CSV table of C-alpha atoms in Angstrom, one decimal:
chain,number,residue,atom,x,y,z
A,192,MET,CA,0.3,-0.2,-0.1
A,193,ALA,CA,1.2,3.2,-1.1
A,194,GLY,CA,0.4,7.1,-0.2
A,195,HIS,CA,-1.7,9.4,-3.0
A,196,THR,CA,-2.0,13.4,-1.9
A,197,GLU,CA,-3.2,15.7,-4.2
A,198,ASN,CA,-3.7,19.7,-3.4
A,199,GLU,CA,-4.5,22.7,-5.6
A,200,ILE,CA,-5.0,26.1,-4.7
A,201,THR,CA,-5.3,29.4,-7.5
A,202,ILE,CA,-3.4,32.3,-7.1
A,203,ALA,CA,-4.5,35.2,-8.7
A,204,ALA,CA,-1.0,35.9,-10.1
A,205,PRO,CA,0.0,34.8,-13.5
A,206,VAL,CA,1.5,31.9,-14.5
A,207,ASP,CA,5.3,33.5,-15.3
A,208,LEU,CA,4.9,34.7,-11.2
A,209,VAL,CA,3.7,31.6,-9.5
A,210,TRP,CA,6.3,29.7,-12.2
A,211,ASP,CA,9.0,31.9,-10.9
A,212,MET,CA,8.9,32.1,-7.2
A,213,THR,CA,8.1,28.6,-6.6
A,214,ASN,CA,10.7,27.1,-8.9
A,215,ASP,CA,13.3,29.9,-6.8
A,216,LEU,CA,14.5,26.9,-4.2
A,217,ASP,CA,16.6,30.0,-2.5
A,218,ARG,CA,14.1,31.8,-1.8
A,219,TRP,CA,12.2,28.4,-0.5
A,220,PRO,CA,12.6,29.1,2.9
A,221,GLN,CA,11.3,32.2,2.6
A,222,LEU,CA,8.2,31.3,0.7
A,223,PHE,CA,7.8,28.3,2.7
A,224,SER,CA,7.0,28.2,6.5
A,225,GLU,CA,8.8,24.9,7.3
A,226,TYR,CA,11.8,25.1,5.1
A,227,ALA,CA,15.0,26.6,7.8
A,228,SER,CA,17.3,26.3,4.6
A,229,CYS,CA,17.3,25.0,0.8
A,230,GLU,CA,20.9,24.5,-0.4
A,231,VAL,CA,21.1,23.8,-3.8
A,232,LEU,CA,23.9,21.0,-4.7
A,233,SER,CA,24.1,21.3,-8.2
A,234,ARG,CA,22.0,22.4,-11.8
A,235,GLU,CA,22.1,20.1,-14.7
A,236,GLY,CA,20.0,21.9,-17.8
A,237,ASP,CA,16.4,22.3,-15.8
A,238,THR,CA,17.4,19.8,-13.3
A,239,VAL,CA,18.2,20.8,-9.9
A,240,THR,CA,19.4,18.8,-6.9
A,241,PHE,CA,18.9,20.4,-3.5
A,242,ARG,CA,19.4,20.0,0.4
A,243,LEU,CA,15.7,21.3,2.2
A,244,THR,CA,16.3,21.5,6.1
A,245,MET,CA,13.2,21.6,8.4
A,246,HIS,CA,12.6,23.4,11.4
A,247,PRO,CA,12.4,21.3,14.3
A,248,ASP,CA,9.9,19.8,14.3
A,249,GLU,CA,7.8,19.4,18.5
A,250,ASN,CA,10.3,17.2,19.3
A,251,GLY,CA,13.6,18.8,18.3
A,252,LYS,CA,14.2,16.8,15.5
A,253,VAL,CA,15.6,18.7,12.4
A,254,TRP,CA,14.3,16.6,9.1
A,255,SER,CA,17.2,16.7,5.9
A,256,TRP,CA,16.7,15.7,2.7
A,257,VAL,CA,18.3,15.7,-0.6
A,258,SER,CA,15.8,15.7,-4.1
A,259,GLU,CA,15.9,16.7,-7.5
A,260,ARG,CA,13.9,18.7,-8.9
A,261,VAL,CA,13.1,18.6,-13.0
A,262,ALA,CA,11.4,21.4,-14.8
A,263,ASP,CA,9.4,21.5,-17.7
A,264,ARG,CA,8.8,25.5,-18.3
A,265,GLU,CA,7.3,24.3,-21.7
A,266,LYS,CA,4.9,22.2,-19.8
A,267,LEU,CA,4.4,23.9,-16.6
A,268,VAL,CA,5.4,21.3,-14.9
A,269,VAL,CA,7.7,19.5,-12.4
A,270,ARG,CA,8.7,16.6,-11.2
A,271,ALA,CA,10.9,16.3,-8.4
A,272,ARG,CA,12.0,13.1,-6.7
A,273,ARG,CA,14.1,12.2,-3.1
A,274,VAL,CA,17.9,11.1,-3.4
A,275,GLU,CA,17.9,10.4,0.2
A,276,THR,CA,14.9,9.6,0.8
A,277,GLY,CA,15.4,8.5,4.4
A,278,PRO,CA,11.7,7.4,6.5
A,279,PHE,CA,10.2,6.8,2.6
A,280,GLU,CA,10.5,3.8,0.7
A,281,PHE,CA,10.0,6.3,-2.4
A,282,MET,CA,8.3,10.3,-2.5
A,283,ASN,CA,7.6,11.5,-6.2
A,284,ILE,CA,6.3,14.7,-6.0
A,285,VAL,CA,4.8,16.1,-9.5
A,286,TRP,CA,3.8,20.2,-9.5
A,287,GLU,CA,1.6,21.2,-12.3
A,288,TYR,CA,0.6,24.7,-13.2
A,289,GLU,CA,-2.5,26.0,-14.9
A,290,GLU,CA,-3.4,29.6,-16.7
A,291,THR,CA,-7.0,30.1,-15.9
A,292,PRO,CA,-9.1,32.8,-16.1
A,293,VAL,CA,-8.9,33.9,-12.4
A,294,GLY,CA,-5.0,33.4,-11.8
A,295,THR,CA,-2.8,30.6,-11.9
A,296,ARG,CA,-4.0,27.3,-10.9
A,297,MET,CA,-1.1,25.3,-8.5
A,298,HIS,CA,-1.8,20.9,-8.1
A,299,TRP,CA,0.5,19.3,-5.9
A,300,THR,CA,0.3,15.0,-6.4
A,301,GLN,CA,2.5,13.4,-4.1
A,302,ASP,CA,3.3,9.1,-4.4
A,303,PHE,CA,5.3,8.0,-1.8
A,304,ALA,CA,5.7,4.6,0.7
A,305,MET,CA,7.0,4.6,3.9
A,306,LYS,CA,9.2,2.6,5.2
A,307,PRO,CA,9.0,-0.4,7.8
A,308,ASP,CA,10.5,1.7,11.2
A,309,ALA,CA,9.6,4.9,9.9
A,310,PRO,CA,7.7,6.7,12.8
A,311,VAL,CA,4.8,7.5,11.0
A,312,ASP,CA,3.2,4.6,7.9
A,313,ASP,CA,1.3,5.6,5.0
A,314,ALA,CA,-2.1,6.3,6.2
A,315,GLY,CA,0.0,8.9,8.9
A,316,MET,CA,1.9,10.9,6.1
A,317,THR,CA,-1.3,11.0,3.6
A,318,GLU,CA,-2.7,12.5,6.2
A,319,ILE,CA,0.2,14.6,7.1
A,320,ILE,CA,0.5,15.7,4.0
A,321,ASN,CA,-2.9,17.1,3.4
A,322,ARG,CA,-2.7,19.2,6.7
A,323,ASN,CA,-0.2,20.8,5.7
A,324,SER,CA,-0.3,21.2,1.9
A,325,PRO,CA,-2.5,23.4,2.0
A,326,ILE,CA,-1.1,25.5,5.1
A,327,GLN,CA,1.7,26.3,3.3
A,328,MET,CA,-0.4,26.2,-0.2
A,329,GLU,CA,-1.9,29.5,1.0
A,330,LEU,CA,0.8,31.2,2.5
A,331,ILE,CA,2.6,30.8,-0.9
A,332,ARG,CA,-0.7,33.0,-2.6
A,333,LYS,CA,-0.4,35.1,-0.3
A,334,ARG,CA,3.1,35.7,-0.8
A,335,VAL,CA,2.9,35.4,-4.7
A,336,GLU,CA,-0.7,37.9,-4.8
A,337,ASP,CA,2.0,40.3,-2.6
A,338,ALA,CA,4.8,40.3,-5.2
A,339,CYS,CA,2.1,40.4,-8.2
A,340,THR,CA,0.1,43.7,-6.1
A,341,THR,CA,4.0,45.2,-5.8
A,342,HIS,CA,5.0,44.7,-9.1
């Protein structure tokens, strides 16, 4: 059994601004509330390998991992996977962007499986992601829309 989540939000901003801000990995700690740092390890064409480090959790544990993202600007799709999987057997993420009459629709899909010794099972991680993704998406929406009105 694997976990699967889908979350989306519409941002009242042009797709170019939404794409640029959400794919600027160096600025992720300012865009997301959960990331303490994002260190780009390598860039090769449209592929970026990077280390994400979260703020300490309620137990003081700091989670960190390496991921790889491949951005397809023409198709408005980003595919990512964890290279250092940590408690996951695998974690694959797809971000899709779509221009709409009221802004840009951003859709996140996450497919994953937890390792048997992980602190939560697939259902538990599904619940965590489905609770946290809308919070992060709302922060992103606000920050991108604020940037849109200041330009």
